[in-house]
JSON list of C-alpha atoms in Angstrom, two decimals:
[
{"chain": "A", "resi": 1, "resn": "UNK", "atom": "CA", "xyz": [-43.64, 32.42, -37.64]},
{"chain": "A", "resi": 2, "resn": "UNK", "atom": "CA", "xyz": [-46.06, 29.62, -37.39]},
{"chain": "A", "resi": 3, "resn": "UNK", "atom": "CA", "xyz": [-47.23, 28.57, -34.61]},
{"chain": "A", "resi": 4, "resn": "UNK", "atom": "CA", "xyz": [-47.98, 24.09, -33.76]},
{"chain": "A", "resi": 5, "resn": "UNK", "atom": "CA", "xyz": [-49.04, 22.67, -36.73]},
{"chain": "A", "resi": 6, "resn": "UNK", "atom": "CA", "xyz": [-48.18, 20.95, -40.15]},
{"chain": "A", "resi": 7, "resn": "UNK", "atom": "CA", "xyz": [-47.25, 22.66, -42.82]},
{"chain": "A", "resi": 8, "resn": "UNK", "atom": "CA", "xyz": [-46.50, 21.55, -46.64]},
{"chain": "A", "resi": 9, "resn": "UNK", "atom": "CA", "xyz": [-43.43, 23.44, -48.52]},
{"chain": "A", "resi": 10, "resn": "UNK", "atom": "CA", "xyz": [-42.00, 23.12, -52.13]},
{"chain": "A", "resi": 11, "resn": "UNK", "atom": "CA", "xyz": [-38.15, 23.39, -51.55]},
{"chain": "A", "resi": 12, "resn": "UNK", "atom": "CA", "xyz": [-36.63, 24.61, -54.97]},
{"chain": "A", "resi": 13, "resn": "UNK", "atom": "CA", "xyz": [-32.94, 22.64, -55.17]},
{"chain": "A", "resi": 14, "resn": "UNK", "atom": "CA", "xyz": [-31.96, 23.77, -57.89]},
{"chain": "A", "resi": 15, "resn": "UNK", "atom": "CA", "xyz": [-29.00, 26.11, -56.89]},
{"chain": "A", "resi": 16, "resn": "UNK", "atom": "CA", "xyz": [-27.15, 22.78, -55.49]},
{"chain": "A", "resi": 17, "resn": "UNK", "atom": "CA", "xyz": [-26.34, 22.31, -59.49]},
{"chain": "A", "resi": 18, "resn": "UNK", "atom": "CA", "xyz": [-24.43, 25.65, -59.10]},
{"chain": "A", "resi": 19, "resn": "UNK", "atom": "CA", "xyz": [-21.87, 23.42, -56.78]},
{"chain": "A", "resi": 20, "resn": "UNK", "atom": "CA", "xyz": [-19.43, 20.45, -57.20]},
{"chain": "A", "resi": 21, "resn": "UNK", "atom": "CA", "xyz": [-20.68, 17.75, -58.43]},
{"chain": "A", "resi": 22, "resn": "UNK", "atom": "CA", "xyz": [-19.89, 15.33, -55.68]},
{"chain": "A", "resi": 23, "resn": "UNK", "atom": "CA", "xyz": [-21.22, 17.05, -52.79]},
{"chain": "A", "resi": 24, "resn": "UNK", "atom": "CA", "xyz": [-24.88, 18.12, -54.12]},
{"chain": "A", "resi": 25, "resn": "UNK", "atom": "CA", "xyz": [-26.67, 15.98, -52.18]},
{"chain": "A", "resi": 26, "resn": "UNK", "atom": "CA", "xyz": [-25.11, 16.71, -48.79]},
{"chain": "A", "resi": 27, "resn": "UNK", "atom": "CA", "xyz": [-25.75, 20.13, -49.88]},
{"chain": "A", "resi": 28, "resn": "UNK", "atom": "CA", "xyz": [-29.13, 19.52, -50.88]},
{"chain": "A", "resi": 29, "resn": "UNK", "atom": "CA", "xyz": [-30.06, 17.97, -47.39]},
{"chain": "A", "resi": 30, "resn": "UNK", "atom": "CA", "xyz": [-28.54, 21.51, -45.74]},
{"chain": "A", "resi": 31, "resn": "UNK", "atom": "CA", "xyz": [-30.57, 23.40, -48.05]},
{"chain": "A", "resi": 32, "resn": "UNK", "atom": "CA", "xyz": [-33.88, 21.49, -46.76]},
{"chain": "A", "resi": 33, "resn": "UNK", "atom": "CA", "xyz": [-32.54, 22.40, -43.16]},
{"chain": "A", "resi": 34, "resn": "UNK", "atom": "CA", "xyz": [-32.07, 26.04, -43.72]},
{"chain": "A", "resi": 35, "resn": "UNK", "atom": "CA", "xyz": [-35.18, 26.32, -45.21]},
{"chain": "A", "resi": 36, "resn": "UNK", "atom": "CA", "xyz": [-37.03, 24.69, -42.56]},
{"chain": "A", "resi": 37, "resn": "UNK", "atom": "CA", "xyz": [-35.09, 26.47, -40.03]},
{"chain": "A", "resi": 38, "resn": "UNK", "atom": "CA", "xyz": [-35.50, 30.20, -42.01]},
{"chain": "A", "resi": 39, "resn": "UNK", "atom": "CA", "xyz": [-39.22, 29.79, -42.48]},
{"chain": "A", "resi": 40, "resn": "UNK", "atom": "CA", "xyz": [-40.05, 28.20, -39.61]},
{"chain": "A", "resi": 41, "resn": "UNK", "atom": "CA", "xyz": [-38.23, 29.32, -36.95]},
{"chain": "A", "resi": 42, "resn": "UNK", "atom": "CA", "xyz": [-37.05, 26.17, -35.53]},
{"chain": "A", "resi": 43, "resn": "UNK", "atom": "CA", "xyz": [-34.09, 25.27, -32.61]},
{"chain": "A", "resi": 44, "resn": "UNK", "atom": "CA", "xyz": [-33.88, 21.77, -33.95]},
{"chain": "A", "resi": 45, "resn": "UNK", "atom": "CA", "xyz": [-34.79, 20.26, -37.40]},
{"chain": "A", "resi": 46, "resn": "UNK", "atom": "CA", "xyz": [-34.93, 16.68, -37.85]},
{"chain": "A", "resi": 47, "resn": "UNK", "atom": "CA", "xyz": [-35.16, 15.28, -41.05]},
{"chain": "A", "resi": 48, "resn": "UNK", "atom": "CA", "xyz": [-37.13, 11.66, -41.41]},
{"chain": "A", "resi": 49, "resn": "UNK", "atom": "CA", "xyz": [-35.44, 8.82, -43.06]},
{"chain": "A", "resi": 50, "resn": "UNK", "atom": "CA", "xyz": [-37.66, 8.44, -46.27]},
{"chain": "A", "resi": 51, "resn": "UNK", "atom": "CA", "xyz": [-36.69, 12.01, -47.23]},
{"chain": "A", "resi": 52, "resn": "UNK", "atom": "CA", "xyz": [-33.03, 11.65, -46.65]},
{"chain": "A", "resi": 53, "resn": "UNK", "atom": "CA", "xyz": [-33.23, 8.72, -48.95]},
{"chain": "A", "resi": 54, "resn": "UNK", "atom": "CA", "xyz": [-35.05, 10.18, -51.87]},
{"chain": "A", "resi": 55, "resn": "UNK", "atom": "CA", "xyz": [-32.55, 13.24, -52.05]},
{"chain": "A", "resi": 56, "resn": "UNK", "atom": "CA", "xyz": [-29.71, 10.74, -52.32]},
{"chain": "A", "resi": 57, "resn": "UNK", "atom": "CA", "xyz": [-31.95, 8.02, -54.15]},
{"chain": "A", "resi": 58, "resn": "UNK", "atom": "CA", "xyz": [-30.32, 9.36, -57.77]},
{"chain": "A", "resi": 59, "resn": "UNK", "atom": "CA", "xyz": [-26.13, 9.31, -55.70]},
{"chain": "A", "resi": 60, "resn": "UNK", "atom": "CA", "xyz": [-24.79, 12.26, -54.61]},
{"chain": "A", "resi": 61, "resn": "UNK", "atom": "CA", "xyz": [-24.74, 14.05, -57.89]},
{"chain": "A", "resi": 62, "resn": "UNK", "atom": "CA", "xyz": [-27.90, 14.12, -59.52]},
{"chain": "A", "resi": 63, "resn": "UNK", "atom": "CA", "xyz": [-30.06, 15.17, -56.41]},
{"chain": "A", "resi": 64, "resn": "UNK", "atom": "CA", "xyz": [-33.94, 15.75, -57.09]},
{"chain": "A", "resi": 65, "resn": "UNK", "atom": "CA", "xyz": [-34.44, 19.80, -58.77]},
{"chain": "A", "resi": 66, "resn": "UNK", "atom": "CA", "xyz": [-37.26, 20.21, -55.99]},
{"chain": "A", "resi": 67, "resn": "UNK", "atom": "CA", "xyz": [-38.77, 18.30, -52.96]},
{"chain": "A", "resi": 68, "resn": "UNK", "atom": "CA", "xyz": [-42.19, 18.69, -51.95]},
{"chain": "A", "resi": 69, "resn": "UNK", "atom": "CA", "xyz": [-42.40, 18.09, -47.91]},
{"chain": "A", "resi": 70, "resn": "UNK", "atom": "CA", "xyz": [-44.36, 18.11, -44.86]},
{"chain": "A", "resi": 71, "resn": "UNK", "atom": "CA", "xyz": [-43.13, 20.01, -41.99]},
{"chain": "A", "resi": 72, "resn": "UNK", "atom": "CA", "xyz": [-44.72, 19.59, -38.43]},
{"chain": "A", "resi": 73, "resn": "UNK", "atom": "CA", "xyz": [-43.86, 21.97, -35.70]},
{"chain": "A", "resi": 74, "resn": "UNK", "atom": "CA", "xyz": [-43.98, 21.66, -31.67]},
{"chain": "A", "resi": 75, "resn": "UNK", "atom": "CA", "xyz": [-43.02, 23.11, -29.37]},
{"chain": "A", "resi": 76, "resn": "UNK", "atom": "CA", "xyz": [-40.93, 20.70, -26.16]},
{"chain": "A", "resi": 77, "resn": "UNK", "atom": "CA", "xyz": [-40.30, 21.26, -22.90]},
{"chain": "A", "resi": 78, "resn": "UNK", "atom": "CA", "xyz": [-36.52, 20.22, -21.71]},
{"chain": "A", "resi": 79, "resn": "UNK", "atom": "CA", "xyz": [-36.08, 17.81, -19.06]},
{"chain": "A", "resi": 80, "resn": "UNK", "atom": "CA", "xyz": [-33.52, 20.24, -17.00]},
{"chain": "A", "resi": 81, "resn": "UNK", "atom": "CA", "xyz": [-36.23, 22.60, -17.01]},
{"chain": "A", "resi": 82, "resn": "UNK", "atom": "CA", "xyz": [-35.29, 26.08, -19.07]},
{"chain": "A", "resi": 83, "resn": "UNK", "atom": "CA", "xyz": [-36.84, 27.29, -22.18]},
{"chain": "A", "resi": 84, "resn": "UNK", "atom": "CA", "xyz": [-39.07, 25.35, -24.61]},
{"chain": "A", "resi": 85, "resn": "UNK", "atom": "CA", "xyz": [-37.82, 23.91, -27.56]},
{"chain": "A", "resi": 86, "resn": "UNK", "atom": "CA", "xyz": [-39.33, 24.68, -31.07]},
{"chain": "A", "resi": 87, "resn": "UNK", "atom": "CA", "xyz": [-38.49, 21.28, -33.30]},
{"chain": "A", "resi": 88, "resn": "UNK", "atom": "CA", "xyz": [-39.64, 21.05, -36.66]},
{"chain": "A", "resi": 89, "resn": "UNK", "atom": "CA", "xyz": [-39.60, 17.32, -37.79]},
{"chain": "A", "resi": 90, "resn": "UNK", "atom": "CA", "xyz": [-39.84, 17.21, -41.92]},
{"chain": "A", "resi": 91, "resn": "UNK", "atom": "CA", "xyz": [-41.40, 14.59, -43.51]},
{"chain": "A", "resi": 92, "resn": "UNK", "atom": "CA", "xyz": [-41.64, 13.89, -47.71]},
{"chain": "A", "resi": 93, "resn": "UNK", "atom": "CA", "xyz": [-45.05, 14.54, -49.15]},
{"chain": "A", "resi": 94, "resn": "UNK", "atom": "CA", "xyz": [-47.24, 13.06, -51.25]},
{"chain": "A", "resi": 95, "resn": "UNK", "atom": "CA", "xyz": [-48.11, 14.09, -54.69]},
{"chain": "A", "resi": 96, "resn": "UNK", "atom": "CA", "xyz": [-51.87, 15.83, -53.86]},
{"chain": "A", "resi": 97, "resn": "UNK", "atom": "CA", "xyz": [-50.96, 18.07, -50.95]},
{"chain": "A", "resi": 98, "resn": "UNK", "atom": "CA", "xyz": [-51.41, 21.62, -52.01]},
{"chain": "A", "resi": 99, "resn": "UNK", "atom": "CA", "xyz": [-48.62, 23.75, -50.24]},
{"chain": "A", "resi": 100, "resn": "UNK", "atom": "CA", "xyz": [-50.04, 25.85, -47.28]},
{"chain": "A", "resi": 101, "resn": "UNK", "atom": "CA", "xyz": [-51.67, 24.65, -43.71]},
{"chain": "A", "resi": 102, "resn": "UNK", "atom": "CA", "xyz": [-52.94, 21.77, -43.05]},
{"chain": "A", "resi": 103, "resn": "UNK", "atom": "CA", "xyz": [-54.97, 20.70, -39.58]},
{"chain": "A", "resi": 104, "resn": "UNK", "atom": "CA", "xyz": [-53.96, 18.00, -38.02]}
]
């Protein structure tokens, strides 16, 4: 589980062209979430804008076979009080970032 920090990730879609062909996208945005959530351990994932509209840049059937992203974790504390929050905001990468840890 990591701990605070960004991390880049190459999310393999592929398996959303196993589905109907109208929902792929919305499936292909779950399958970003899921992954997030499985490998980093998240409560909340939020997915940024620019990312949302790549997957569903080519319509809802034709969604992109992988997506390279950025995902940076933190860790909030509620305003109630009560246990911290892990969130995992995810962010679409560029084309030089090597998967793996980055500082910052």
């Amino acid at each position: 589980m990591p701990s605070e920090g960004t991390w880049v990730y190459v999310v393999n879609l592929r398996r959303v062209y196993w589905g109907r062909r109208t929902r792929r996208a919305i499936r292909a945005v779950r399958m970003v979430r899921e992954f997030v959530r499985r490998h980093t351990k998240a409560d909340e994932v939020v997915i940024d804008n620019e990312l949302n509209n790549y997957i569903w840049s080519r319509s809802r059937e034709k969604p992109p076979a992988r997506v390279k992203i950025i995902v940076s974790i933190r860790e909030e504390e509620p305003e109630e009080g009560g246990e911290r929050i892990r969130k995992a905001v995810v962010r679409l990468a560029g084309r030089k970032l090597r998967p793996g840890r980055y500082k910052g």
